[in-house]
Short mmCIF file of C-alpha atoms in Angstrom, two decimals:
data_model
loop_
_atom_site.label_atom_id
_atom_site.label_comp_id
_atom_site.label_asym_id
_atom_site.label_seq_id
_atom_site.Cartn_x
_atom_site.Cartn_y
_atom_site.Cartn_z
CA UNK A 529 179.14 120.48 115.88
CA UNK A 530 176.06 121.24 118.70
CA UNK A 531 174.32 123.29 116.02
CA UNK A 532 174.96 120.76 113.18
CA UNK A 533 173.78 118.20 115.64
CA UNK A 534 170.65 120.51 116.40
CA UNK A 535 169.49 120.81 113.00
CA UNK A 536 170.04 116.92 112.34
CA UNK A 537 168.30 115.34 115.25
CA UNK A 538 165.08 116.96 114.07
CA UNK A 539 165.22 115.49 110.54
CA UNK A 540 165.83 112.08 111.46
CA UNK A 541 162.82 112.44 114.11
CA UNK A 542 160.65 114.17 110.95
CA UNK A 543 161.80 111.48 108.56
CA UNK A 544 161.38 108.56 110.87
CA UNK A 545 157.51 109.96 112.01
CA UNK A 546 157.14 110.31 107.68
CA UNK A 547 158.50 106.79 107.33
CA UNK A 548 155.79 104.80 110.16
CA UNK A 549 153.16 107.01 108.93
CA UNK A 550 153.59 105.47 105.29
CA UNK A 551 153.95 102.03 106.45
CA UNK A 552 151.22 102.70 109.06
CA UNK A 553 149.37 103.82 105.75
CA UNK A 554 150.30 100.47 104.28
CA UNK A 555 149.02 98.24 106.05
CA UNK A 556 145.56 100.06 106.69
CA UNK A 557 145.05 100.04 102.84
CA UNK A 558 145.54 96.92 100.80
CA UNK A 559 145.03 97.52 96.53
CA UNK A 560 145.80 94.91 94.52
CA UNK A 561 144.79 92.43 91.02
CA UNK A 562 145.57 88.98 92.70
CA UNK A 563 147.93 88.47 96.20
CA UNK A 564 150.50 88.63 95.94
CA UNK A 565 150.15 91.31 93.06
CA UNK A 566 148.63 93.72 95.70
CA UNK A 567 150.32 96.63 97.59
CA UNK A 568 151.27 94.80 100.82
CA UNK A 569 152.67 91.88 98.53
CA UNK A 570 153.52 88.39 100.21
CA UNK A 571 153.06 89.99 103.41
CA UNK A 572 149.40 90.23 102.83
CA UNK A 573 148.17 87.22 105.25
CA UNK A 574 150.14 88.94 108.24
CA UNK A 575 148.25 92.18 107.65
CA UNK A 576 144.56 93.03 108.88
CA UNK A 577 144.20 96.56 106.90
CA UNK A 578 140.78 98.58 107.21
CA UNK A 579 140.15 99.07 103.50
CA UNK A 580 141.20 96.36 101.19
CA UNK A 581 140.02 96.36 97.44
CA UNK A 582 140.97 93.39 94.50
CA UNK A 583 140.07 93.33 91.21
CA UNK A 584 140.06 89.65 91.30
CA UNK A 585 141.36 87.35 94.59
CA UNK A 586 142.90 88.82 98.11
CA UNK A 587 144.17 87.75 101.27
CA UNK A 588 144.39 89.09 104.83
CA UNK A 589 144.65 88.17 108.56
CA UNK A 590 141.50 90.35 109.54
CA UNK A 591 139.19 92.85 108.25
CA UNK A 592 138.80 95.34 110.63
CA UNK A 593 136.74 97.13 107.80
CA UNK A 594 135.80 96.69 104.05
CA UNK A 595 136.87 94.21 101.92
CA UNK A 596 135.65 94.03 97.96
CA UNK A 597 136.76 91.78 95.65
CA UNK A 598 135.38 90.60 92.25
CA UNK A 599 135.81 86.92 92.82
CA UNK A 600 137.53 85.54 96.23
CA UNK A 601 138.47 86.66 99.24
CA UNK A 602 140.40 84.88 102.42
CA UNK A 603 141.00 85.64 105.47
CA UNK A 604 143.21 83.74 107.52
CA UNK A 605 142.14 85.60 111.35
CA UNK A 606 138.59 86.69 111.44
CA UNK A 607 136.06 89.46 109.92
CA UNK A 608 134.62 92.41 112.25
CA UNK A 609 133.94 94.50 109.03
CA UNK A 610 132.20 94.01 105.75
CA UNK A 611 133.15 91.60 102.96
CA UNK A 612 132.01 91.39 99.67
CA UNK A 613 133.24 89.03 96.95
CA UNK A 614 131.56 88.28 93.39
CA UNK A 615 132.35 84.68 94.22
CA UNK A 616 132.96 83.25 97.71
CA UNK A 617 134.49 84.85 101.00
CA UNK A 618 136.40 82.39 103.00
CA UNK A 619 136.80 83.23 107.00
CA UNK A 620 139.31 80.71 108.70
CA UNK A 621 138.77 82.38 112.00
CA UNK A 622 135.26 84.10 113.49
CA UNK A 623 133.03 86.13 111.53
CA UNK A 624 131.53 88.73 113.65
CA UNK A 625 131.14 91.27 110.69
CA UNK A 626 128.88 91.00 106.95
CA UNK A 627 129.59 88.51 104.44
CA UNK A 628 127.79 88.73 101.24
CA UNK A 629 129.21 86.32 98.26
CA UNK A 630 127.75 85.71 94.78
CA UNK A 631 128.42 81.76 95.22
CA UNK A 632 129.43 80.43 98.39
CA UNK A 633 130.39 82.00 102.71
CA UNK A 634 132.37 79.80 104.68
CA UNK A 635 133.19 80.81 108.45
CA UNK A 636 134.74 78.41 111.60
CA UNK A 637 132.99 80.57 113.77
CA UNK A 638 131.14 83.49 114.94
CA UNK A 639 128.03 85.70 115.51
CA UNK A 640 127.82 87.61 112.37
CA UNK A 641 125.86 87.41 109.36
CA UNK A 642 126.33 84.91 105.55
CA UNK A 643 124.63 86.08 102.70
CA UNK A 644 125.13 84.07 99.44
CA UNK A 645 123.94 82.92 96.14
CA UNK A 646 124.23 79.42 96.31
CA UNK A 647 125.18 78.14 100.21
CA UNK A 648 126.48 79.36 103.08
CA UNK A 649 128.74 77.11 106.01
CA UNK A 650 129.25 77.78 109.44
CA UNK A 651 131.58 75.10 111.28
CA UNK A 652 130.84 76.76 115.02
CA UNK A 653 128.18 79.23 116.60
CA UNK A 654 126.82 81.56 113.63
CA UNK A 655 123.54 84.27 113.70
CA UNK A 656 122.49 84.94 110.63
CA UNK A 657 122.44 83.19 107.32
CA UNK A 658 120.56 83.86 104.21
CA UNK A 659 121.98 81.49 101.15
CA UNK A 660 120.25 80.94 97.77
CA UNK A 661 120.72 76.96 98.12
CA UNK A 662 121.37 76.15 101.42
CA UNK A 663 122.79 77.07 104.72
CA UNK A 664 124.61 75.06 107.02
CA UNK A 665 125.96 76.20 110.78
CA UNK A 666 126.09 74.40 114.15
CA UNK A 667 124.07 76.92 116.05
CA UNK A 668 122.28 79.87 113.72
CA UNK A 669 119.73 82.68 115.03
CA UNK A 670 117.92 82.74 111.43
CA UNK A 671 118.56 80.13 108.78
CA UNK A 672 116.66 81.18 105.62
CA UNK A 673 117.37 79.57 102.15
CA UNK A 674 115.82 78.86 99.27
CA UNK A 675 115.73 75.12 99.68
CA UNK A 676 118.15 73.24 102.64
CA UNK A 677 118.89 74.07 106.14
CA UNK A 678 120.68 72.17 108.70
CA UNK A 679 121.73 72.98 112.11
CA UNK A 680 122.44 71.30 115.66
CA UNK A 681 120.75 74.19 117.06
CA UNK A 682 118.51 76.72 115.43
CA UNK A 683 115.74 79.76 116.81
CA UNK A 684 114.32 79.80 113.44
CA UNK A 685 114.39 77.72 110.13
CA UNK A 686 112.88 79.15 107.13
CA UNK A 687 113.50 76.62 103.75
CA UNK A 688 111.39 76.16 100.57
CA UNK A 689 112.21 72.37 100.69
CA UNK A 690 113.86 71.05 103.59
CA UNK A 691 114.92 71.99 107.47
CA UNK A 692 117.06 69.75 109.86
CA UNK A 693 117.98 70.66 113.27
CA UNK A 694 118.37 69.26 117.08
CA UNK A 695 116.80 71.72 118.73
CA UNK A 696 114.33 74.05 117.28
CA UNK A 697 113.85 76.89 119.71
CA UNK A 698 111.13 79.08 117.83
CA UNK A 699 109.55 78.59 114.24
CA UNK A 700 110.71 75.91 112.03
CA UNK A 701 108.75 76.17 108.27
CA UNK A 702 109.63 74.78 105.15
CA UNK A 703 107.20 73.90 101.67
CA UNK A 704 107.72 69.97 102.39
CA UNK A 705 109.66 68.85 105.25
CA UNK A 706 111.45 69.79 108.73
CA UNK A 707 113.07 67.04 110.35
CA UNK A 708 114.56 67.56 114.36
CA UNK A 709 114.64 66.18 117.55
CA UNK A 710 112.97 69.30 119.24
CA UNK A 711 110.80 71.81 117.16
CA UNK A 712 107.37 73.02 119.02
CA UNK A 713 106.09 74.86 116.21
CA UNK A 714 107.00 73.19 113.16
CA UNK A 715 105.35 73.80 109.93
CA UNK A 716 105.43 72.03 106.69
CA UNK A 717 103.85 68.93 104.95
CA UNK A 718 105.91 66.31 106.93
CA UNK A 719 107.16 67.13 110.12
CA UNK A 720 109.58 64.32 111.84
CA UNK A 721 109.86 65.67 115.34
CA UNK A 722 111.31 63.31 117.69
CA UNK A 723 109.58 63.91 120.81
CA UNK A 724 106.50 65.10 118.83
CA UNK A 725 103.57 63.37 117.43
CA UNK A 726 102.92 60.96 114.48
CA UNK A 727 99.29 59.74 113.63
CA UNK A 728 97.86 58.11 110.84
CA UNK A 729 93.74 57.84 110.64
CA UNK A 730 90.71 56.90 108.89
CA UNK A 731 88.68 59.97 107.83
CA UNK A 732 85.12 60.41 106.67
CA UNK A 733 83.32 63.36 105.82
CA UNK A 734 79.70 64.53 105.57
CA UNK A 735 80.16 63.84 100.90
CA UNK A 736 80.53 59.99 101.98
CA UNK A 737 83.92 60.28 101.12
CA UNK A 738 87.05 58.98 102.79
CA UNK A 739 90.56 59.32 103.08
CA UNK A 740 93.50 57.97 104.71
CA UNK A 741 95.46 61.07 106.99
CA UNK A 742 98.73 60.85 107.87
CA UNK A 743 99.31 63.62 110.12
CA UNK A 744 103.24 64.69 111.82
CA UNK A 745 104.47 67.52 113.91
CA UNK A 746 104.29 68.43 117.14
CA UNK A 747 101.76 69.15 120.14
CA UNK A 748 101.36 72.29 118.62
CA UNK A 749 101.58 72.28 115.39
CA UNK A 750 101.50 69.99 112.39
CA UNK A 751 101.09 68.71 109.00
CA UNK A 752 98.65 66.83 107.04
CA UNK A 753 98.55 64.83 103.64
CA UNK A 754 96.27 61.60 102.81
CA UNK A 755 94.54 60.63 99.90
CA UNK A 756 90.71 58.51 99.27
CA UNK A 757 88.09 58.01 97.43
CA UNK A 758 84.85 60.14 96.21
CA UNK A 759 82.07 60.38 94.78
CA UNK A 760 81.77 63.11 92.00
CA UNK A 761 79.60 63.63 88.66
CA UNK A 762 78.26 59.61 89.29
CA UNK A 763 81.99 58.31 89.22
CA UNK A 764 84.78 57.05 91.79
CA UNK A 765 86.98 59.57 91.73
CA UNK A 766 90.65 59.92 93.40
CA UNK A 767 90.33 62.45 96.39
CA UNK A 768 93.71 63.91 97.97
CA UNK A 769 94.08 66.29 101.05
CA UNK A 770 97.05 68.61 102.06
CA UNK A 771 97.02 71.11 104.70
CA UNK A 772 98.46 72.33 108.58
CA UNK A 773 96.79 71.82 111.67
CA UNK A 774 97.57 73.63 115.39
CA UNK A 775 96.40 71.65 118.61
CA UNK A 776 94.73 73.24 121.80
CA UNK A 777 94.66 71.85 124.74
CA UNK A 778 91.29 71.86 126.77
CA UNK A 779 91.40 68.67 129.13
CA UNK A 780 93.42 65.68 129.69
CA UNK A 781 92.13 63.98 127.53
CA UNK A 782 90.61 66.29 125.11
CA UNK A 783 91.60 69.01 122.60
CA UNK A 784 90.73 71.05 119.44
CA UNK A 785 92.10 70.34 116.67
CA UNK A 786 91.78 73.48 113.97
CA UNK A 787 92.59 72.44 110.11
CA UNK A 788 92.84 74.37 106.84
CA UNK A 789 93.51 71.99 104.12
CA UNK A 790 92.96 71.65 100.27
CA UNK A 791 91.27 68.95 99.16
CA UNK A 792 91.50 67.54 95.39
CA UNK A 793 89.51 65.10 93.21
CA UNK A 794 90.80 63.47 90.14
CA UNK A 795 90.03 60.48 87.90
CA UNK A 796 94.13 60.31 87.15
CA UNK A 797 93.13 61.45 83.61
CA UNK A 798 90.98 64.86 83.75
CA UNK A 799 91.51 67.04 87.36
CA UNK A 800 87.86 67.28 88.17
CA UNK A 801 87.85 70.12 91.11
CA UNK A 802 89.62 71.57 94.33
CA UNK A 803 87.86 72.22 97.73
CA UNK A 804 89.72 74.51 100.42
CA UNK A 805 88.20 73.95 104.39
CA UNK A 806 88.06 75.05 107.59
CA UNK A 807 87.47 72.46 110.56
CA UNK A 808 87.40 72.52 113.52
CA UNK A 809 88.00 68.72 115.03
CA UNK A 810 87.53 67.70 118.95
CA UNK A 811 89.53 65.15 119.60
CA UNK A 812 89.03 62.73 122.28
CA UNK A 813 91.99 60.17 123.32
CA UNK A 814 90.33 57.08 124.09
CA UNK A 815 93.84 55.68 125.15
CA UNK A 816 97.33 57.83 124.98
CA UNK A 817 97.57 56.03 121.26
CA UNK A 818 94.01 56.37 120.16
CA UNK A 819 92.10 59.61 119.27
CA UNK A 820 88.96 60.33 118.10
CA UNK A 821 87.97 63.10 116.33
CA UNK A 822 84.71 64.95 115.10
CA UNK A 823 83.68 68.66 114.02
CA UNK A 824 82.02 71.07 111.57
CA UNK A 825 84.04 72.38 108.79
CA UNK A 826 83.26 75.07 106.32
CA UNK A 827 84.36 74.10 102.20
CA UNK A 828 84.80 77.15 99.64
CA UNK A 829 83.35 75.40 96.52
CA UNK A 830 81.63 75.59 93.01
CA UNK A 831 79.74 72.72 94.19
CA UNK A 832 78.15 71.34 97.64
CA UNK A 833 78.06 67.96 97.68
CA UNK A 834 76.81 67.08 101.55
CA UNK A 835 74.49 64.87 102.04
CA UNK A 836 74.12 66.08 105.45
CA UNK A 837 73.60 69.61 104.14
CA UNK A 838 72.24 68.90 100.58
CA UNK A 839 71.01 72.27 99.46
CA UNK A 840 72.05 74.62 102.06
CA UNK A 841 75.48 77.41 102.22
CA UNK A 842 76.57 80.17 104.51
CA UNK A 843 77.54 82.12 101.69
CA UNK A 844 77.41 82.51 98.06
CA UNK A 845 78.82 85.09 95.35
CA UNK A 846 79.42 85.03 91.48
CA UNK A 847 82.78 83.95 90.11
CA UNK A 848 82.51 84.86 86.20
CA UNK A 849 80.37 82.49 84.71
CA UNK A 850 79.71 80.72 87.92
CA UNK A 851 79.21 80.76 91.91
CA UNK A 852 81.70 79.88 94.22
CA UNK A 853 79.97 78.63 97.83
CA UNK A 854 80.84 79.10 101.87
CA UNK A 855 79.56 75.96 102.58
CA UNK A 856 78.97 73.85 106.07
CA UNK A 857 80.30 70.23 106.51
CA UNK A 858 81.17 67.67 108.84
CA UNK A 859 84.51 65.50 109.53
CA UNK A 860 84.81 62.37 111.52
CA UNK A 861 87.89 60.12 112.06
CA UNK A 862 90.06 57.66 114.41
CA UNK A 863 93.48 58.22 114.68
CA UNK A 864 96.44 55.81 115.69
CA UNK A 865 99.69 57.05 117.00
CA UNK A 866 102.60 56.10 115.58
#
């Protein structure tokens, strides 16, 4: 009996260790088509596996690794690996890890990094998010997207249409407009900053043409558009003026005010030319809403038309069949805060 009992007792101990491995081996590798058509079955949203790999849709409780799927993926804890999904990922706990989704990356939570085709949404505290469309978190690190970002708190805001945050810690640009309550250095055509600075002016400029200027940003930084009227080839001519501005401080009361801006004249039916400049404006605040403002500027033209510098250029080289010019110029307005 002892020596039947000898030789037993080690292969239940053998097959037990053989038995835990496998499940051990189980869990930490999840194959499947669609949950629960997988190797861990319905049990698949209790499991957090290292490697899991669907042809089409799984579930987990974390990824503590990889996870690949063609379409969808879910997790119902949170992501400290890599997840990759043709379609969307969906994290109902933190993301710490990489998500990168054809479509869509949504997260409750956590410091990790969306990457998506179309959007990607971040109820809590995110880092990094790069989405197609849009991106969407309640405090992000980097928001970059191809047209919308919004945040309650952001360190930088990159968007080719549209940014919208509280507070704007570092750079906020976008192609049209940023939108927050606290951005110093935001960049676009129309900057609403709430504790930052709106003016609209009168304009003149050494051509005897003038525009209205609306200009919007901050004390730093900020955005201009207007549009006027011109003279060009012995006609009234529609005259419209885009560009970004930066502020520097030199007095109470004064500051420069450095411009580049493009500058366009139509007669609504034929586009008649474009102007780029360089000014450099002091402006002088007569009262906290009133600024004056007066400097040279420099055009690149095919054409000088000053009348304060009829005749004269700094520069001028051939351009096919014609000449473009580095040409000086003068700018005068008043400004009215808003």
């Amino acid at each position: 009996m002892k020596i039947k009992n000898c030789i037993l007792l080690p292969a239940f101990i053998i097959t037990g260790f053989q038995l835990a491995a496998q499940e051990e081996a189980g869990k930490a590798v999840h194959l499947g088509l669609v949950t629960p058509i997988s190797t861990q079955g319905i049990h698949a949203r209790e499991i957090s596996p290292v490697f899991a790999l669907h042809a089409l849709q799984g579930v987990n409780r974390d990824n503590k690794g990889a996870s690949i799927a063609g379409l969808h993926t879910t997790l119902y804890g949170s992501n400290r690996g890599v997840m990759i999904s043709g379609l969307m990922n969906r994290v109902k706990g933190s993301d710490k890890g990489v998500a990168i989704a054809g479509l869509i990356n949504t997260a409750q939570n956590g410091r990790g990094i969306q990457v998506a085709g179309l959007h990607n949404q971040n109820t809590g505290n995110g880092f990094i998010q790069v989405g197609g469309i849009s991106n969407s978190s309640h405090y992000s690190l980097l928001q970059l997207s191809g047209l919308v970002n919004t945040t309650q708190n952001a360190g930088y805001q990159i968007a080719g249409l549209f940014n919208k945050a509280g507070t704007v810690k570092g750079l906020q640009l976008s192609g049209l407009i940023n939108v927050a309550d606290s951005s110093q250095y935001p960049i676009g055509i129309l900057n609403f900053i709430k504790n930052g600075e709106k003016q609209i002016g009168v304009q003149v400029y050494d051509d005897v043409s003038a525009s209205i200027l609306l200009r919007t940003g901050s004390y730093k930084t900020y955005g201009i558009i207007g549009a006027g009227l011109a003279r060009d080839q012995k006609k009234t001519v529609l005259q419209m003026e885009t560009g970004l501005g930066y502020r520097i401080p030199l007095a109470h009361r004064l500051r420069m005010n450095t411009e580049a801006v493009i500058i366009a004249r139509t007669d609504v039916h034929n586009f008649i030319k474009h102007v780029e400049s360089l000014r450099i404006l002091a402006g002088w605040k007569i009262t906290p809403g009133l600024e004056l403002t007066i400097g040279p500027a420099m055009y690149l033209t095919e054409q000088s038309d000053s009348e304060l510098f009829a005749g004269h250029y700094i520069w001028k080289f051939k351009k096919r069949a014609s000449f473009l010019l580095l040409a000086p110029g003068a700018v005068a307005g008043i400004n009215i805060r808003l």
